[in-house]
């Protein structure tokens, strides 16, 4: 807990982050093409999703395939909150943004709660079995949403106010990266890495492995929930079909491509794949086929065959640059 | 009562199709300890090969039992070839890698087959040709039985018997059991493990191909993404019965088919797709070896 407090109390980082967001959002956005800014927003959401899944899959080694489920919980809860509250309170921009922030946090917290229950089986299961159970959990969440009339069932939930903008997405993407980065570099989070590398040895030296596993699920789910909320308030529409297997697979592909256990790898892969998806859109419209997924899946297979650890492996970009520098000198 | 028996029959016919797919999962898992995620897509390919071969050979114009058998044969051969290719190019190079890498590759192969299916077959659903159309319905009292369902049940049951024969009475089957018991030891004893694994993939994929044709007959709408859900459910069925165990897979699949049919029959039809996963979670948490799992071999 002490480490966590230290992270939260480190003002320098917060000021830096906020400064960057303020400058970029206020100064640059009016000059940026809406389509371009849409891609940036989607990239930011992908970054949050990929980095948070990386914490579970890459850093803790618990292969989860149900990330879209957490995203769905966060998205629906936060969308419901803003929809319910906006009728009660008619406020200015500041009040609206405050409501949005609270809705996002509520979405994240409810996703974290679900993450706790999804994480529990990881105490007994590992590898393939855990993967298929988390996939099952994601699917159960989707089916439950499909059957809930309050969120529109299969018709979907429309009319969600558009609160997500570049500033918010950027803030949360930076917070996610910052948080995950700090976590795996403190004794608090080193436990996650030790669970991945050798669970039995970690247990033997007194690492509370069970707690580490559930924690990584809870934290990962929290950020996925946030991303879901941002996504909902950007798209302004939610339906259960958005959160099917393929969404989970997309996030997994980002994590695997970037390298399991590399935060900067996840960030790069998330941006790359989101941009690639848009770049392929004209080709897709010409042929009428979802070529994107063919390329994604081929990428996945080729990477597994040629570079089994992903592009960056467990290393960060900074470490790779450092090793280049050393070689040069 | 009549309704109950009707659901029972429907459940058995659904369950026997799950069983054909589940057998492939269980065999591959028994031999390689690998969840072949692409198995559901092999099943989908089977349905499409059946669709094209049935139409190409003209069985949709003159339905007959021979037509069914030929379509089944073509589809099974095509699928076993596909299984062989998947094993050779995607899984074999990774055999010494960590399990998680093979799992990711399997997911990749599954996605690749789905979306190339969309590319080659088109994304709109197609209607499976009636290669075999038995006359009328059988009526016992108030009970109406579609002879097609009974035939499908019969075909899948006989395939399972053939599989049982292959596994327990032939040389290949004995080699498979040996490899599944201990991969390295089997190799030391001179068993060509790579070839045995190829055989396992071919057999399992052939059964999935047969399941594809049979599904096409009972539920004629086929599309490139039809393999995902039955694939996952059949995998659940295999776990339910104790993965790696052929009888277990069969019993688990029938159980799942019946359970789903009754859930649909008595109300909550929209929860049908969640049912399999609820079973899965309960079984894995309470008895991870499944109903018929070998005692003492904690696979989880």
Coordinates of C-alpha atoms in Angstrom, one line a residue:
Chain A
X1 CA 0.0 0.0 0.0
X2 CA 2.9 2.3 0.8
X3 CA 4.2 2.0 -2.8
X4 CA 0.8 2.9 -4.1
X5 CA 0.6 5.9 -2.0
X6 CA 4.0 7.0 -3.2
X7 CA 2.8 6.7 -6.8
X8 CA -0.3 8.7 -6.2
X9 CA 1.5 11.4 -4.3
X10 CA 4.1 12.0 -6.9
X11 CA 2.9 15.4 -8.1
X12 CA 5.6 15.9 -10.7
X13 CA 4.2 13.2 -13.0
X14 CA 0.7 14.4 -12.6
X15 CA 1.5 17.9 -13.5
X16 CA 3.5 16.8 -16.5
X17 CA 0.7 14.6 -17.8
X18 CA -1.9 17.3 -17.3
X19 CA 0.2 19.9 -19.0
X20 CA 0.7 17.8 -22.1
X21 CA -3.0 17.1 -22.3
X22 CA -4.0 20.7 -21.8
X23 CA -1.7 22.0 -24.4
X24 CA -2.5 19.3 -27.0
X25 CA -6.2 19.4 -26.5
X26 CA -6.7 23.1 -26.4
X27 CA -4.1 24.2 -28.8
X28 CA -4.1 21.5 -31.5
X29 CA -7.5 20.0 -31.8
X30 CA -9.3 22.8 -33.7
X31 CA -6.8 22.4 -36.5
X32 CA -7.2 18.6 -36.7
X33 CA -9.4 16.8 -39.2
X34 CA -12.4 15.1 -37.3
X35 CA -11.6 11.8 -39.0
X36 CA -8.0 12.0 -37.9
X37 CA -9.0 12.9 -34.4
X38 CA -11.4 10.0 -34.3
X39 CA -8.5 7.7 -35.1
X40 CA -6.5 9.3 -32.4
X41 CA -9.3 8.7 -29.9
X42 CA -9.7 5.1 -30.9
X43 CA -5.9 4.6 -30.7
X44 CA -6.0 6.0 -27.2
X45 CA -8.8 3.6 -26.2
X46 CA -6.9 0.7 -27.7
X47 CA -3.8 1.7 -25.7
X48 CA -5.8 1.6 -22.5
X49 CA -7.2 -1.8 -23.4
X50 CA -3.9 -3.3 -24.6
X51 CA -1.8 -2.0 -21.7
X52 CA -4.4 -3.2 -19.2
X53 CA -4.7 -6.7 -20.8
X54 CA -0.9 -6.8 -20.9
X55 CA -0.9 -6.4 -17.1
X56 CA -2.9 -9.6 -16.8
X57 CA -1.5 -11.6 -19.8
X58 CA 2.0 -10.3 -20.2
X59 CA 3.1 -9.3 -16.7
X60 CA 1.2 -11.8 -14.6
X61 CA 1.1 -14.6 -17.1
X62 CA -2.6 -15.3 -16.6
X63 CA -3.9 -15.7 -20.2
X64 CA -7.2 -13.9 -20.2
X65 CA -9.5 -13.9 -23.3
X66 CA -12.4 -12.1 -21.9
X67 CA -11.3 -8.5 -22.0
X68 CA -14.2 -7.4 -24.1
X69 CA -16.5 -8.5 -21.2
X70 CA -14.8 -6.0 -18.8
X71 CA -15.0 -3.4 -21.5
X72 CA -18.8 -4.1 -21.9
X73 CA -19.4 -3.8 -18.2
X74 CA -17.6 -0.5 -17.9
X75 CA -19.2 0.9 -21.1
X76 CA -22.7 0.0 -20.1
X77 CA -22.5 1.1 -16.5
X78 CA -21.0 4.4 -17.3
X79 CA -23.4 5.0 -20.2
X80 CA -26.3 4.2 -18.0
X81 CA -25.0 6.6 -15.3
X82 CA -24.7 9.5 -17.7
X83 CA -28.0 8.8 -19.3
X84 CA -29.8 8.7 -15.9
X85 CA -28.0 11.7 -14.4
X86 CA -28.2 14.0 -17.4
X87 CA -31.9 14.2 -17.0
X88 CA -31.7 15.1 -13.4
X89 CA -28.9 17.7 -13.6
X90 CA -28.8 20.4 -16.2
X91 CA -25.4 22.0 -15.7
X92 CA -22.7 23.8 -17.4
X93 CA -19.7 22.1 -19.1
X94 CA -17.8 21.7 -15.9
X95 CA -20.7 19.8 -14.2
X96 CA -21.2 17.6 -17.2
X97 CA -17.5 16.7 -17.3
X98 CA -17.6 16.0 -13.6
X99 CA -20.6 13.7 -14.2
X100 CA -18.7 12.0 -17.0
X101 CA -15.6 11.5 -14.8
X102 CA -17.8 9.9 -12.1
X103 CA -19.5 7.7 -14.6
X104 CA -16.2 6.5 -16.0
X105 CA -15.0 5.7 -12.5
X106 CA -18.2 3.9 -11.7
X107 CA -17.8 1.9 -14.9
X108 CA -14.2 1.1 -14.0
X109 CA -15.1 0.1 -10.5
X110 CA -17.9 -2.2 -11.6
X111 CA -15.7 -3.8 -14.2
X112 CA -13.0 -4.2 -11.4
X113 CA -15.7 -6.0 -9.3
X114 CA -16.4 -8.4 -12.2
X115 CA -12.7 -8.7 -12.7
X116 CA -12.5 -9.9 -9.1
X117 CA -14.9 -12.8 -9.8
X118 CA -13.3 -13.6 -13.1
X119 CA -9.9 -13.6 -11.4
X120 CA -11.0 -16.1 -8.8
X121 CA -10.9 -19.2 -11.1
X122 CA -7.3 -18.3 -11.9
X123 CA -6.4 -19.5 -8.4
X124 CA -7.2 -23.0 -9.6
X125 CA -6.8 -23.0 -13.3
X126 CA -3.9 -22.1 -15.5
X127 CA -2.9 -21.9 -19.2
X128 CA -5.5 -23.1 -21.7
X129 CA -8.2 -23.7 -19.1
X130 CA -8.0 -20.2 -17.7
X131 CA -8.1 -18.9 -21.2
X132 CA -11.3 -20.7 -22.1
X133 CA -12.9 -19.9 -18.8
X134 CA -12.2 -16.2 -19.2
X135 CA -13.5 -16.4 -22.7
X136 CA -16.6 -18.0 -21.2
X137 CA -17.0 -15.2 -18.7
X138 CA -16.8 -12.6 -21.4
X139 CA -19.5 -14.5 -23.3
X140 CA -21.7 -14.8 -20.3
X141 CA -21.5 -11.1 -19.7
X142 CA -22.5 -10.5 -23.3
X143 CA -25.5 -12.9 -23.0
X144 CA -26.6 -11.3 -19.8
X145 CA -26.4 -7.8 -21.4
X146 CA -28.4 -9.2 -24.4
X147 CA -31.1 -10.2 -21.9
X148 CA -31.3 -6.9 -19.9
X149 CA -34.1 -4.7 -21.1
X150 CA -32.8 -1.7 -19.2
X151 CA -29.8 -1.5 -21.5
X152 CA -31.8 -2.1 -24.7
X153 CA -31.0 -5.8 -25.1
X154 CA -30.1 -6.7 -28.6
X155 CA -31.4 -3.4 -30.0
X156 CA -28.6 -1.7 -28.2
X157 CA -28.3 1.5 -26.1
X158 CA -28.5 4.7 -28.2
X159 CA -28.4 8.4 -27.4
X160 CA -25.3 8.3 -25.1
X161 CA -24.0 11.9 -24.9
X162 CA -20.7 12.5 -26.5
X163 CA -18.4 13.4 -23.7
X164 CA -15.2 11.6 -24.8
X165 CA -12.7 13.9 -26.4
X166 CA -9.0 13.8 -27.1
X167 CA -8.2 15.3 -23.7
X168 CA -10.1 12.7 -21.7
X169 CA -8.8 9.7 -23.7
X170 CA -5.3 11.0 -23.6
X171 CA -5.5 11.6 -19.8
X172 CA -6.7 8.1 -19.2
X173 CA -4.3 6.5 -21.6
X174 CA -1.4 8.3 -19.9
X175 CA -2.7 7.4 -16.5
X176 CA -3.0 3.7 -17.5
X177 CA 0.5 3.5 -18.9
X178 CA 1.9 5.4 -16.0
X179 CA 0.1 3.3 -13.4
X180 CA 1.0 0.0 -15.0
X181 CA 4.6 1.1 -15.5
X182 CA 4.9 2.1 -11.9
X183 CA 3.2 -1.0 -10.7
X184 CA 5.5 -3.5 -12.4
X185 CA 8.5 -1.5 -11.2
X186 CA 7.6 -1.5 -7.5
X187 CA 7.8 -4.4 -5.1
X188 CA 4.1 -4.3 -5.1
X189 CA 4.0 -5.3 -8.8
X190 CA 7.2 -7.3 -8.9
X191 CA 5.0 -10.0 -7.3
X192 CA 3.1 -10.1 -10.6
X193 CA 6.2 -10.7 -12.6
X194 CA 7.4 -13.4 -10.2
X195 CA 4.1 -15.2 -10.7
X196 CA 4.6 -15.2 -14.4
X197 CA 8.2 -16.4 -14.3
X198 CA 7.9 -19.2 -11.8
X199 CA 4.9 -19.5 -9.7
X200 CA 6.2 -22.2 -7.4
X201 CA 9.4 -20.4 -6.7
X202 CA 7.5 -17.2 -6.0
X203 CA 5.3 -19.1 -3.6
X204 CA 8.3 -20.6 -1.9
X205 CA 10.0 -17.2 -1.3
X206 CA 6.8 -15.9 0.3
X207 CA 5.1 -14.0 -2.6
X208 CA 1.3 -14.0 -2.1
X209 CA 0.7 -15.5 -5.5
X210 CA -3.0 -15.8 -5.2
X211 CA -3.4 -12.2 -4.2
X212 CA -1.2 -11.1 -7.0
X213 CA -3.2 -12.9 -9.6
X214 CA -6.5 -11.6 -8.4
X215 CA -5.1 -8.1 -8.1
X216 CA -3.8 -8.1 -11.7
X217 CA -7.3 -9.1 -12.8
X218 CA -8.9 -6.4 -10.8
X219 CA -6.6 -3.7 -12.0
X220 CA -6.7 -4.9 -15.6
X221 CA -10.5 -5.0 -15.5
X222 CA -10.7 -1.5 -14.0
X223 CA -8.8 0.0 -16.9
X224 CA -10.7 -2.0 -19.4
X225 CA -13.9 -0.7 -17.8
X226 CA -12.6 2.9 -18.2
X227 CA -11.8 2.2 -21.8
X228 CA -15.3 0.9 -22.3
X229 CA -16.8 4.1 -20.8
X230 CA -14.7 6.2 -23.1
X231 CA -15.6 4.1 -26.0
X232 CA -19.3 4.3 -25.2
X233 CA -19.2 8.1 -24.9
X234 CA -17.3 8.4 -28.2
X235 CA -19.5 6.0 -30.3
X236 CA -22.7 7.2 -28.5
X237 CA -24.2 3.8 -29.1
X238 CA -23.6 0.4 -27.5
X239 CA -24.9 -3.1 -28.4
X240 CA -23.9 -6.5 -27.1
X241 CA -22.5 -7.4 -30.6
X242 CA -19.7 -4.8 -30.2
X243 CA -18.3 -6.9 -27.3
X244 CA -18.1 -10.3 -28.9
X245 CA -15.1 -12.7 -29.1
X246 CA -13.5 -10.7 -31.9
X247 CA -13.1 -7.7 -29.7
X248 CA -11.3 -9.7 -27.1
X249 CA -9.1 -11.3 -29.8
X250 CA -8.3 -7.8 -31.2
X251 CA -6.9 -6.7 -27.9
X252 CA -5.0 -10.0 -27.5
X253 CA -3.5 -9.5 -30.9
X254 CA -2.3 -6.0 -29.8
X255 CA -0.7 -7.5 -26.7
X256 CA 1.0 -10.4 -28.5
X257 CA 2.2 -8.3 -31.4
X258 CA 3.8 -5.7 -29.1
X259 CA 5.3 -8.4 -26.9
X260 CA 3.8 -10.0 -23.8
X261 CA 5.2 -8.0 -20.9
X262 CA 6.2 -4.9 -22.7
X263 CA 4.2 -1.8 -22.0
X264 CA 5.7 0.3 -24.7
X265 CA 5.2 -2.7 -27.1
X266 CA 1.5 -2.7 -26.3
X267 CA 1.3 1.0 -26.9
X268 CA 3.0 0.8 -30.2
X269 CA 1.0 -2.3 -31.3
X270 CA -2.3 -0.6 -30.2
X271 CA -1.6 2.5 -32.3
X272 CA -0.3 0.5 -35.2
X273 CA -3.2 -1.9 -35.4
X274 CA -5.8 0.9 -35.0
X275 CA -4.2 2.9 -37.7
X276 CA -3.9 -0.2 -39.9
X277 CA -7.6 -0.9 -39.5
X278 CA -8.4 2.5 -40.8
X279 CA -5.8 2.4 -43.5
X280 CA -7.3 -0.8 -44.8
X281 CA -10.8 0.5 -44.9
X282 CA -10.7 1.7 -48.6
X283 CA -9.4 -1.7 -49.6
X284 CA -12.1 -3.3 -47.5
X285 CA -14.9 -1.3 -49.1
X286 CA -13.6 -2.2 -52.6
X287 CA -13.6 -5.9 -51.9
X288 CA -16.5 -6.0 -49.5
X289 CA -14.5 -8.3 -47.2
X290 CA -13.0 -7.8 -43.8
X291 CA -9.4 -8.0 -44.9
X292 CA -8.2 -6.5 -41.7
X293 CA -8.9 -9.6 -39.7
X294 CA -7.2 -11.8 -42.3
X295 CA -4.1 -9.6 -42.0
X296 CA -4.4 -9.6 -38.2
X297 CA -4.6 -13.3 -37.9
X298 CA -1.8 -13.9 -40.4
X299 CA 0.3 -11.4 -38.4
X300 CA -0.4 -13.4 -35.2
X301 CA 0.6 -16.7 -36.7
X302 CA 3.7 -15.4 -38.4
X303 CA 4.8 -13.7 -35.2
X304 CA 4.3 -16.8 -33.2
X305 CA 6.3 -18.8 -35.7
X306 CA 9.2 -16.4 -36.1
X307 CA 9.3 -14.3 -33.0
X308 CA 7.5 -16.2 -30.3
X309 CA 7.9 -13.4 -27.7
X310 CA 6.3 -10.7 -29.8
X311 CA 8.1 -7.8 -31.4
X312 CA 9.7 -6.4 -28.3
X313 CA 9.5 -9.5 -26.0
X314 CA 9.6 -8.5 -22.4
X315 CA 11.7 -5.4 -23.0
X316 CA 10.7 -1.8 -23.2
X317 CA 11.6 0.5 -26.0
X318 CA 13.9 2.5 -23.7
X319 CA 15.9 -0.7 -22.9
X320 CA 16.3 -1.5 -26.5
X321 CA 17.6 2.0 -27.3
X322 CA 20.0 1.7 -24.4
X323 CA 21.4 -1.6 -25.7
X324 CA 21.9 0.0 -29.1
X325 CA 23.7 2.9 -27.6
X326 CA 26.0 0.5 -25.7
X327 CA 26.7 -1.5 -28.9
X328 CA 27.6 1.7 -30.8
X329 CA 30.0 3.0 -28.2
Chain B
X1 CA -45.1 -35.8 -21.8
X2 CA -45.1 -35.8 -25.6
X3 CA -43.3 -32.4 -25.5
X4 CA -40.8 -33.8 -23.1
X5 CA -40.0 -36.8 -25.4
X6 CA -39.8 -34.4 -28.3
X7 CA -37.2 -32.3 -26.5
X8 CA -35.4 -35.5 -25.6
X9 CA -35.1 -36.5 -29.3
X10 CA -34.0 -33.0 -30.4
X11 CA -31.5 -32.9 -27.5
X12 CA -30.0 -36.3 -28.6
X13 CA -29.7 -35.2 -32.2
X14 CA -28.0 -31.9 -31.2
X15 CA -25.8 -33.7 -28.7
X16 CA -24.6 -36.3 -31.3
X17 CA -23.4 -33.5 -33.5
X18 CA -21.6 -31.8 -30.6
X19 CA -20.1 -35.2 -29.9
X20 CA -18.6 -35.5 -33.4
X21 CA -16.9 -32.2 -32.9
X22 CA -16.0 -32.8 -29.3
X23 CA -14.3 -36.1 -30.3
X24 CA -11.8 -34.2 -32.4
X25 CA -11.0 -31.8 -29.5
X26 CA -10.6 -34.7 -27.1
X27 CA -8.3 -36.7 -29.4
X28 CA -6.1 -33.8 -30.2
X29 CA -5.9 -32.8 -26.5
X30 CA -5.2 -36.3 -25.4
X31 CA -2.3 -36.6 -27.8
X32 CA -0.9 -33.1 -27.8
X33 CA -2.3 -31.4 -24.7
X34 CA -3.4 -28.7 -27.1
X35 CA -6.8 -26.9 -27.5
X36 CA -7.1 -26.8 -31.2
X37 CA -9.1 -23.6 -31.4
X38 CA -9.4 -23.9 -35.1
X39 CA -11.4 -27.1 -34.8
X40 CA -14.7 -25.2 -35.0
X41 CA -13.5 -23.7 -38.3
X42 CA -12.7 -27.2 -39.7
X43 CA -16.3 -28.0 -38.9
X44 CA -17.4 -24.9 -40.8
X45 CA -15.2 -25.8 -43.7
X46 CA -16.8 -29.3 -43.7
X47 CA -20.3 -27.7 -44.0
X48 CA -19.1 -25.6 -47.0
X49 CA -17.4 -28.5 -48.7
X50 CA -20.6 -30.4 -48.3
X51 CA -22.5 -27.4 -49.7
X52 CA -20.4 -27.2 -52.9
X53 CA -19.9 -30.9 -53.4
X54 CA -23.6 -31.6 -52.9
X55 CA -24.5 -29.0 -55.5
X56 CA -21.7 -29.9 -57.9
X57 CA -22.5 -33.6 -57.9
X58 CA -26.2 -32.8 -58.3
X59 CA -27.5 -34.5 -55.1
X60 CA -29.7 -31.6 -54.3
X61 CA -31.8 -32.4 -57.4
X62 CA -32.1 -36.2 -56.6
X63 CA -31.7 -36.7 -52.9
X64 CA -30.7 -40.1 -51.8
X65 CA -28.9 -41.9 -49.0
X66 CA -26.0 -42.5 -51.3
X67 CA -25.9 -38.7 -51.9
X68 CA -25.5 -38.2 -48.2
X69 CA -22.7 -40.8 -47.9
X70 CA -20.8 -39.3 -50.9
X71 CA -21.2 -35.8 -49.6
X72 CA -20.0 -37.0 -46.1
X73 CA -17.0 -38.7 -47.7
X74 CA -15.9 -35.7 -49.8
X75 CA -16.3 -33.4 -46.8
X76 CA -14.4 -35.7 -44.5
X77 CA -11.5 -36.1 -46.9
X78 CA -11.3 -32.3 -47.5
X79 CA -11.4 -31.7 -43.7
X80 CA -8.8 -34.3 -42.9
X81 CA -6.5 -32.6 -45.4
X82 CA -7.2 -29.3 -43.8
X83 CA -6.4 -30.7 -40.4
X84 CA -3.2 -32.1 -41.7
X85 CA -2.1 -28.8 -43.2
X86 CA -3.0 -26.9 -40.0
X87 CA -1.0 -29.3 -37.9
X88 CA 2.0 -29.3 -40.2
X89 CA 2.4 -25.6 -40.8
X90 CA 1.0 -24.0 -37.7
X91 CA 1.4 -26.4 -34.7
X92 CA 4.3 -28.6 -35.6
X93 CA 7.0 -25.9 -35.7
X94 CA 5.9 -24.7 -32.3
X95 CA 5.8 -28.1 -30.6
X96 CA 8.7 -27.2 -28.2
X97 CA 7.4 -23.7 -27.5
X98 CA 5.5 -22.8 -24.3
X99 CA 1.9 -23.8 -24.3
X100 CA 0.7 -20.2 -24.4
X101 CA 2.3 -19.6 -27.8
X102 CA 0.6 -22.6 -29.3
X103 CA -2.7 -21.4 -27.9
X104 CA -2.2 -18.0 -29.5
X105 CA -1.3 -19.6 -32.8
X106 CA -4.4 -21.7 -32.6
X107 CA -6.5 -18.6 -32.1
X108 CA -4.7 -17.1 -35.1
X109 CA -5.5 -20.1 -37.3
X110 CA -9.1 -20.0 -36.1
X111 CA -9.5 -16.3 -37.0
X112 CA -7.6 -16.8 -40.3
X113 CA -10.0 -19.6 -41.4
X114 CA -13.1 -17.6 -40.4
X115 CA -12.2 -14.6 -42.3
X116 CA -10.7 -16.4 -45.3
X117 CA -14.0 -18.3 -45.2
X118 CA -15.7 -15.0 -45.5
X119 CA -13.4 -14.1 -48.4
X120 CA -14.0 -17.3 -50.3
X121 CA -17.6 -18.2 -49.5
X122 CA -19.1 -14.8 -49.0
X123 CA -20.5 -13.4 -45.8
X124 CA -24.2 -13.9 -46.5
X125 CA -25.7 -17.2 -45.2
X126 CA -26.1 -20.0 -47.7
X127 CA -28.7 -22.8 -47.7
X128 CA -27.4 -26.3 -47.5
X129 CA -28.6 -28.5 -50.4
X130 CA -31.0 -31.2 -49.4
X131 CA -28.7 -34.1 -50.4
X132 CA -30.8 -36.5 -48.4
X133 CA -34.5 -36.1 -47.8
X134 CA -36.4 -38.9 -46.2
X135 CA -40.2 -39.0 -46.9
X136 CA -42.7 -37.8 -44.4
X137 CA -42.5 -38.0 -40.6
X138 CA -42.8 -40.9 -38.2
X139 CA -45.7 -40.6 -35.9
X140 CA -45.9 -42.6 -32.7
X141 CA -49.1 -41.5 -30.8
X142 CA -48.8 -37.7 -30.6
X143 CA -45.1 -37.9 -31.1
X144 CA -43.7 -36.6 -34.5
X145 CA -40.3 -37.7 -35.3
X146 CA -38.4 -36.3 -38.2
X147 CA -36.6 -39.3 -39.8
X148 CA -33.7 -37.0 -40.7
X149 CA -32.9 -36.5 -37.1
X150 CA -32.9 -40.2 -36.4
X151 CA -30.7 -40.7 -39.5
X152 CA -28.3 -38.1 -38.3
X153 CA -28.2 -39.7 -34.9
X154 CA -27.5 -43.0 -36.5
X155 CA -24.8 -41.7 -38.8
X156 CA -22.9 -40.0 -36.0
X157 CA -23.3 -42.9 -33.7
X158 CA -21.8 -45.3 -36.2
X159 CA -18.9 -42.9 -36.8
X160 CA -18.2 -42.9 -33.2
X161 CA -18.2 -46.7 -33.1
X162 CA -15.7 -46.7 -36.0
X163 CA -13.6 -44.3 -34.1
X164 CA -13.7 -46.5 -31.0
X165 CA -12.6 -49.4 -33.2
X166 CA -9.7 -47.4 -34.7
X167 CA -8.5 -46.3 -31.3
X168 CA -8.7 -49.6 -29.5
X169 CA -8.2 -52.2 -32.1
X170 CA -5.8 -50.9 -34.7
X171 CA -2.0 -50.2 -34.7
X172 CA -2.5 -46.5 -35.3
X173 CA -5.0 -46.4 -32.4
X174 CA -2.6 -48.1 -30.1
X175 CA 0.2 -45.7 -31.2
X176 CA -2.2 -42.8 -30.4
X177 CA -2.9 -44.1 -27.0
X178 CA 0.8 -44.6 -26.4
X179 CA 1.6 -41.0 -27.5
X180 CA -1.1 -39.7 -25.4
X181 CA 0.2 -41.6 -22.4
X182 CA 3.7 -40.3 -22.7
X183 CA 5.0 -38.5 -25.7
X184 CA 8.7 -38.9 -25.1
X185 CA 8.5 -42.5 -24.0
X186 CA 6.5 -43.4 -27.1
X187 CA 9.2 -41.9 -29.3
X188 CA 11.9 -43.8 -27.4
X189 CA 9.9 -47.0 -28.1
X190 CA 10.1 -46.3 -31.8
X191 CA 6.7 -44.9 -32.4
X192 CA 6.8 -42.2 -35.2
X193 CA 5.1 -39.7 -33.0
X194 CA 4.9 -37.0 -35.7
X195 CA 3.0 -39.3 -38.0
X196 CA 0.7 -40.4 -35.2
X197 CA -0.1 -36.8 -34.4
X198 CA -0.9 -36.1 -38.0
X199 CA -3.2 -39.1 -38.0
X200 CA -4.9 -37.9 -34.9
X201 CA -5.5 -34.5 -36.5
X202 CA -6.8 -36.1 -39.7
X203 CA -9.2 -38.4 -37.9
X204 CA -10.5 -35.6 -35.6
X205 CA -10.9 -33.2 -38.5
X206 CA -12.7 -35.8 -40.6
X207 CA -15.3 -36.2 -37.8
X208 CA -15.7 -32.4 -37.6
X209 CA -16.2 -32.4 -41.4
X210 CA -18.9 -35.0 -41.0
X211 CA -20.5 -32.9 -38.3
X212 CA -20.5 -30.0 -40.6
X213 CA -22.5 -31.9 -43.3
X214 CA -25.0 -33.3 -40.7
X215 CA -25.6 -29.8 -39.2
X216 CA -26.2 -28.5 -42.7
X217 CA -28.9 -31.1 -43.1
X218 CA -30.7 -30.4 -39.9
X219 CA -30.1 -26.6 -39.7
X220 CA -29.6 -25.6 -43.3
X221 CA -28.4 -22.1 -42.9
X222 CA -24.6 -22.1 -43.1
X223 CA -22.1 -19.2 -42.9
X224 CA -18.4 -18.6 -42.4
X225 CA -18.8 -17.8 -38.7
X226 CA -21.0 -20.8 -37.9
X227 CA -18.0 -22.7 -36.4
X228 CA -17.2 -20.4 -33.4
X229 CA -20.1 -21.2 -31.1
X230 CA -20.5 -24.9 -31.7
X231 CA -16.7 -25.2 -31.6
X232 CA -16.6 -23.7 -28.2
X233 CA -19.5 -25.6 -26.9
X234 CA -18.1 -28.9 -28.2
X235 CA -14.9 -28.1 -26.4
X236 CA -16.9 -27.5 -23.2
X237 CA -18.6 -30.9 -23.8
X238 CA -15.2 -32.5 -24.1
X239 CA -14.1 -30.9 -20.8
X240 CA -17.4 -31.9 -19.2
X241 CA -16.7 -35.6 -19.9
X242 CA -13.1 -35.3 -19.0
X243 CA -10.8 -34.1 -21.8
X244 CA -8.8 -36.8 -23.5
X245 CA -11.5 -39.4 -22.9
X246 CA -13.5 -40.5 -25.9
X247 CA -16.5 -41.9 -24.1
X248 CA -16.5 -38.9 -21.8
X249 CA -16.6 -36.5 -24.8
X250 CA -19.6 -38.4 -26.2
X251 CA -21.5 -38.4 -22.9
X252 CA -20.6 -34.8 -22.2
X253 CA -21.8 -33.8 -25.6
X254 CA -25.1 -35.6 -25.3
X255 CA -25.6 -34.1 -21.8
X256 CA -24.9 -30.6 -23.2
X257 CA -27.2 -31.1 -26.2
X258 CA -30.0 -32.2 -23.9
X259 CA -29.5 -29.4 -21.4
X260 CA -29.6 -26.8 -24.2
X261 CA -32.7 -28.3 -25.7
X262 CA -34.5 -28.2 -22.4
X263 CA -33.4 -24.7 -21.7
X264 CA -34.8 -23.6 -25.1
X265 CA -37.9 -25.8 -24.7
X266 CA -38.8 -24.5 -21.3
X267 CA -38.4 -20.7 -21.4
X268 CA -35.0 -19.1 -21.2
X269 CA -33.9 -19.6 -24.9
X270 CA -31.9 -16.5 -25.0
X271 CA -29.6 -17.8 -22.2
X272 CA -28.8 -20.9 -24.3
X273 CA -25.4 -19.7 -25.4
X274 CA -24.3 -18.9 -21.8
X275 CA -25.4 -22.3 -20.5
X276 CA -22.3 -24.2 -21.9
X277 CA -19.9 -21.7 -20.2
X278 CA -21.7 -21.9 -16.9
X279 CA -21.4 -25.7 -17.0
X280 CA -17.7 -25.2 -17.9
X281 CA -17.0 -22.9 -15.0
X282 CA -18.8 -25.1 -12.5
X283 CA -17.2 -28.3 -13.7
X284 CA -13.7 -26.8 -13.8
X285 CA -14.0 -25.4 -10.3
X286 CA -15.6 -28.5 -8.7
X287 CA -14.1 -31.4 -10.6
X288 CA -11.4 -30.3 -13.0
X289 CA -10.8 -33.7 -14.4
X290 CA -14.4 -33.8 -15.8
X291 CA -16.9 -36.5 -15.2
X292 CA -14.9 -39.4 -16.6
X293 CA -11.4 -37.9 -16.1
X294 CA -8.6 -40.1 -15.1
X295 CA -8.1 -39.9 -11.4
X296 CA -4.8 -38.5 -10.3
X297 CA -4.0 -36.8 -13.5
X298 CA -4.6 -33.2 -12.6
X299 CA -4.5 -31.6 -16.0
X300 CA -5.4 -28.1 -14.8

